[in-house]
mmCIF file of C-alpha atoms in Angstrom:
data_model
loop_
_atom_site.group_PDB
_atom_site.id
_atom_site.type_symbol
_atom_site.label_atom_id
_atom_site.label_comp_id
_atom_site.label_asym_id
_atom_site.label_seq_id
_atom_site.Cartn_x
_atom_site.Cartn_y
_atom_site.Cartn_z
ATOM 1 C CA UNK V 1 119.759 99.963 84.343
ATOM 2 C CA UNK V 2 118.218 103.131 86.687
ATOM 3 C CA UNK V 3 121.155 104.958 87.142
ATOM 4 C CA UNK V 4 124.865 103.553 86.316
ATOM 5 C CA UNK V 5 127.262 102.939 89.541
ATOM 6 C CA UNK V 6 129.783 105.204 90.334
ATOM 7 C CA UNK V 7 133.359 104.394 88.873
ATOM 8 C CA UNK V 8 136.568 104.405 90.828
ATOM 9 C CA UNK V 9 137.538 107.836 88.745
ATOM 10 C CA UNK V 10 134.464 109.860 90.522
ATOM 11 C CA UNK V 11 136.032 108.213 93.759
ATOM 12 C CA UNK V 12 138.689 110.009 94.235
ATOM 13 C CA UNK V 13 137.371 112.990 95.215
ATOM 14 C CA UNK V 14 135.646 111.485 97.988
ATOM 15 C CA UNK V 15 138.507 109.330 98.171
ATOM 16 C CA UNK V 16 138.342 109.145 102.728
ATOM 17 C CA UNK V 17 135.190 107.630 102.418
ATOM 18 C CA UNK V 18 136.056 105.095 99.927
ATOM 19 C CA UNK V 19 138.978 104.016 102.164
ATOM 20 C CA UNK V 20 136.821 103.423 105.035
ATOM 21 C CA UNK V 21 134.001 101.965 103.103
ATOM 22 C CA UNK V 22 137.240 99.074 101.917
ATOM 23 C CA UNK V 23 138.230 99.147 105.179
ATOM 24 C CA UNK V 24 134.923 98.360 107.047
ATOM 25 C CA UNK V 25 133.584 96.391 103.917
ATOM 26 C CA UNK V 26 136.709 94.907 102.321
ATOM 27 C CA UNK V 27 135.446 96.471 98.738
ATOM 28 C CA UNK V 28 133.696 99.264 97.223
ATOM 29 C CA UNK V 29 129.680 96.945 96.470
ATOM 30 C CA UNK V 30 127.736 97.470 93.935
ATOM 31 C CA UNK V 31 125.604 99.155 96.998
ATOM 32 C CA UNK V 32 128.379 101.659 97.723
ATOM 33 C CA UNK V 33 128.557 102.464 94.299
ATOM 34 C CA UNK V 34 125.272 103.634 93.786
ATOM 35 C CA UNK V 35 125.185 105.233 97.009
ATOM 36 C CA UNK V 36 128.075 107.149 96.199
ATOM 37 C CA UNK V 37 126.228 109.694 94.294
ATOM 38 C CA UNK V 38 125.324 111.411 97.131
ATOM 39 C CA UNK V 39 128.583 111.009 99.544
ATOM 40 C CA UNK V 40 126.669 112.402 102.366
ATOM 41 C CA UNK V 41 123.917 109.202 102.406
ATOM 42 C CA UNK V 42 126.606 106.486 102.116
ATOM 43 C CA UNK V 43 128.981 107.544 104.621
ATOM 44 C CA UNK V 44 125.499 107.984 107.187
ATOM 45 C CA UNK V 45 124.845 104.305 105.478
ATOM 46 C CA UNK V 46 128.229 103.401 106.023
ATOM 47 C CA UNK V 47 127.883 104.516 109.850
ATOM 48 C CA UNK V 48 124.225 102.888 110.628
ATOM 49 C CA UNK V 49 124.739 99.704 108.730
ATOM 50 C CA UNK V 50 128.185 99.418 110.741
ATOM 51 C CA UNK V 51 126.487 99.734 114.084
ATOM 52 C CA UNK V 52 123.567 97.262 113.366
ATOM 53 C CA UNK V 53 126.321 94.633 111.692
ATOM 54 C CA UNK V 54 129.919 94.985 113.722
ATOM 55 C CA UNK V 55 128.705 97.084 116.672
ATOM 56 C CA UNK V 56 125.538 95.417 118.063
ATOM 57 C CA UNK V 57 125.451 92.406 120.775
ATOM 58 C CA UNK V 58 122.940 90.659 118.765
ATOM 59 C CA UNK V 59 124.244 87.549 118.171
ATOM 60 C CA UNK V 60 125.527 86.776 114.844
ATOM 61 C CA UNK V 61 123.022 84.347 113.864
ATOM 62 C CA UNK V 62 120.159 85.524 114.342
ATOM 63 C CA UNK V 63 121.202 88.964 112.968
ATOM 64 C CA UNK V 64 122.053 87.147 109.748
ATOM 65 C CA UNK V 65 118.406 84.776 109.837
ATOM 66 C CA UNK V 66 116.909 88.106 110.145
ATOM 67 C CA UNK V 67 118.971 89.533 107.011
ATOM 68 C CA UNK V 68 118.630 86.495 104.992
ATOM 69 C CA UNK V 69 114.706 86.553 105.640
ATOM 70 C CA UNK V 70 114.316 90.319 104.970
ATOM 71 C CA UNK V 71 115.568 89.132 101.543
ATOM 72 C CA UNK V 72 113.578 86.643 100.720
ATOM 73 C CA UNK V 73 110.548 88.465 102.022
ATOM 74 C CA UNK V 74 111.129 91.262 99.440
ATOM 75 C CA UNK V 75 112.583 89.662 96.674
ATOM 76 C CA UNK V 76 115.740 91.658 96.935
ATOM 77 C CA UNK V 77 118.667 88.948 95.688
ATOM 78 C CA UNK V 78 121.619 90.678 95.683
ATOM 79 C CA UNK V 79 121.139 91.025 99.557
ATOM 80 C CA UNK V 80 120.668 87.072 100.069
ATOM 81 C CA UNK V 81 123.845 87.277 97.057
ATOM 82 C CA UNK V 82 125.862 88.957 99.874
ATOM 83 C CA UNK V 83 124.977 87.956 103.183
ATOM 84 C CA UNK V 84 124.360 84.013 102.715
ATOM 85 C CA UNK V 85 128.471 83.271 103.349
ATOM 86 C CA UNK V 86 128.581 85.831 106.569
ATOM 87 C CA UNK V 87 125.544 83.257 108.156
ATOM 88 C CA UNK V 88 127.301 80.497 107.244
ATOM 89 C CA UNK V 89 130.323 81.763 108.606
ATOM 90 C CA UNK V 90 128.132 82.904 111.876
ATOM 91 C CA UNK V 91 127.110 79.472 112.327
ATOM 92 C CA UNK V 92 123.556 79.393 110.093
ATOM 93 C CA UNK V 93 123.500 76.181 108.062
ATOM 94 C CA UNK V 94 122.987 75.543 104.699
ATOM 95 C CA UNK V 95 119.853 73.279 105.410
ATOM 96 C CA UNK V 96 118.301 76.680 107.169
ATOM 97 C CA UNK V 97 118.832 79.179 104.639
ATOM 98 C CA UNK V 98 117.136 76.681 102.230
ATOM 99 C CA UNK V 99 114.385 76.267 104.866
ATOM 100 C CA UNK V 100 113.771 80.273 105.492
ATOM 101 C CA UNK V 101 110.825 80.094 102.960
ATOM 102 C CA UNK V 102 108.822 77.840 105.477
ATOM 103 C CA UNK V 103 110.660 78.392 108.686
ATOM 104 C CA UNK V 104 107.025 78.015 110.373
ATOM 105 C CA UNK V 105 106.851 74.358 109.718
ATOM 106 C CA UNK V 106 110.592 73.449 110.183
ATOM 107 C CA UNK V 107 112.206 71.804 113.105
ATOM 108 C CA UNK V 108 115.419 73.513 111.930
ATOM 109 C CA UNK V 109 114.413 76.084 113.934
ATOM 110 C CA UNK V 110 114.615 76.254 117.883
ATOM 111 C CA UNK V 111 112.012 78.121 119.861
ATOM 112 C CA UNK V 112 114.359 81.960 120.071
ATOM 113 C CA UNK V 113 115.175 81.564 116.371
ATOM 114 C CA UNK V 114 111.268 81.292 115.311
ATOM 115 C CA UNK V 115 110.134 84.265 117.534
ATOM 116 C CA UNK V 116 112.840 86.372 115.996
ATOM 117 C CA UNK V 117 111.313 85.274 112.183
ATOM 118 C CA UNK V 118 107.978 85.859 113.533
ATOM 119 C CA UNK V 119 109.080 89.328 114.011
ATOM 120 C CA UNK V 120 110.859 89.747 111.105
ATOM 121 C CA UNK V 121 108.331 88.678 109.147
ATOM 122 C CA UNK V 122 105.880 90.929 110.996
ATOM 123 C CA UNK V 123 107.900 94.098 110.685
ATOM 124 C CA UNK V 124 108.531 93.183 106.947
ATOM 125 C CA UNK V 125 104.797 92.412 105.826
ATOM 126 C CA UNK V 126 102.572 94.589 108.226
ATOM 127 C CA UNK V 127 105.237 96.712 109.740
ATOM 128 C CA UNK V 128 102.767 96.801 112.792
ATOM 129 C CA UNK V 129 104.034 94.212 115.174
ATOM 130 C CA UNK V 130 101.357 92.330 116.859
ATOM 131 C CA UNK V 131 101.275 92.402 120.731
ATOM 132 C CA UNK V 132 102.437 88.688 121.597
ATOM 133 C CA UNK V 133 104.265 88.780 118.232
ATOM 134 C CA UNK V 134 106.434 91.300 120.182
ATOM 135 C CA UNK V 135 106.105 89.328 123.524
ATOM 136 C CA UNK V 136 107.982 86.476 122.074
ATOM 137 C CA UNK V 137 110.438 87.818 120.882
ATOM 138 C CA UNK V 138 110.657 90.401 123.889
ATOM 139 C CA UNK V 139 111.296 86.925 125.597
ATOM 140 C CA UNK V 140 113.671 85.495 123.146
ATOM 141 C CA UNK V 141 116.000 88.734 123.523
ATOM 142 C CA UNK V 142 115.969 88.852 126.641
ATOM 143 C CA UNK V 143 116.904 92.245 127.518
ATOM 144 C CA UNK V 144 115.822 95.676 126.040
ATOM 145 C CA UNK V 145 118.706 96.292 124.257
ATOM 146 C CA UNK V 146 118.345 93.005 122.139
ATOM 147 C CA UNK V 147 115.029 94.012 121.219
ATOM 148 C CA UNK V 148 116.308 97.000 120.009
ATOM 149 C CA UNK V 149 119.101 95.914 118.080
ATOM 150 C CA UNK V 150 116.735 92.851 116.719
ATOM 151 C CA UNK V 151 114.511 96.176 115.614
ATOM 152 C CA UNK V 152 116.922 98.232 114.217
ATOM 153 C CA UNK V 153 118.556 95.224 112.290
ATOM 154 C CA UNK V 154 114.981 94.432 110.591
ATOM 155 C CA UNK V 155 114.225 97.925 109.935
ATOM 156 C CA UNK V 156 117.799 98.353 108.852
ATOM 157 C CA UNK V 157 117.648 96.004 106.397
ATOM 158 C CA UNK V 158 114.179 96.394 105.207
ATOM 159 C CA UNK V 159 116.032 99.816 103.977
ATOM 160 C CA UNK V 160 118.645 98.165 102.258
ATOM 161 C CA UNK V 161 116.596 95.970 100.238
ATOM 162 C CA UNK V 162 114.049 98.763 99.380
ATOM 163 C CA UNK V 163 117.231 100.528 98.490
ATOM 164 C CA UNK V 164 118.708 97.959 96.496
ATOM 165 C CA UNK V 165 115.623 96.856 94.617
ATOM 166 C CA UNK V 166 114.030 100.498 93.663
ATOM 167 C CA UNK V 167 117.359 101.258 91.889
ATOM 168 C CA UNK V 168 117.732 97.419 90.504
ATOM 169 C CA UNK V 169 121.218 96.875 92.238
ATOM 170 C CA UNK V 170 122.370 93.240 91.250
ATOM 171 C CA UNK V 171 125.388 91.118 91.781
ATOM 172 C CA UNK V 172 125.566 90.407 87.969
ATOM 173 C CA UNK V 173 125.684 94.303 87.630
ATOM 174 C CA UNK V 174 128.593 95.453 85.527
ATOM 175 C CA UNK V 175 127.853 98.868 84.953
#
């Protein structure tokens, strides 16, 4: 246990941003409550990770592929804990979360799908992206502002797993 999560009695004095961290997340996470010690990072947390996961065109999918592989890639479970139903929900089956591991060698995975984990796994592991690396998944996206968002929802959630494992944020947490 790093540090212990913050209660629903320190709450109330930042009792707005609880409200719209319910309201945009349907409960305050274990995440929230650790971010909560500093009310000024999780409501700027609250505000990025809203535009990479409600506010961005990229589609569903393939933002939650990228989320689920970010995971994996860094060991961080209570991220896979949370985001495994949203890609089912967004249409990711069962078969491919099991099949993230070695989505290289799996015909699970269409063409657009394994540019966007070569990426991933590219910004995750080297952070440098190599040139037709990028290409592909330039190509995938198919517009600038894809590529972007496909960015920004790596980088994004290369944060929250660094995030979640430096402080040792589980789902079986009840502190």
């Amino acid at each position: 246990d790093r540090l212990s999560l913050v209660g629903s009695e320190m709450c109330i004095r930042d009792r707005p941003l609880v409200d719209r961290i319910v309201a945009e997340r349907g409960s305050v996470l274990h995440l929230y409550q650790m971010l909560l010690h500093s009310p000024a990072v999780a409501g700027g947390w609250l505000n990025y990770l809203t535009s990479i996961r409600q506010l961005s065109t990229l589609p569903g999918d393939l933002r939650e592929l990228v989320i689920m592989r970010v995971a994996a890639i860094n060991g961080a479970p209570y991220e896979a804990d949370q985001h495994a139903p949203i890609a089912l929900k967004e249409g990711v089956s069962q078969a491919q979360l099991d099949a993230l591991d070695a989505w290289e060698d799996s015909d699970l995975f269409g063409e657009r799908e394994k540019a966007v984990l070569a990426y991933t796994d590219a910004m995750t592991r080297q952070v440098q992206v190599p040139e037709p690396v990028f290409q592909a998944a330039r190509a995938a996206m198919g517009s600038d502002k894809l590529i972007v968002e496909l960015t920004a929802t790596v980088a994004a959630y290369n944060m929250v797993s660094r995030f979640l494992e430096a402080l040792q944020v589980h789902s079986h947490d009840h502190r």
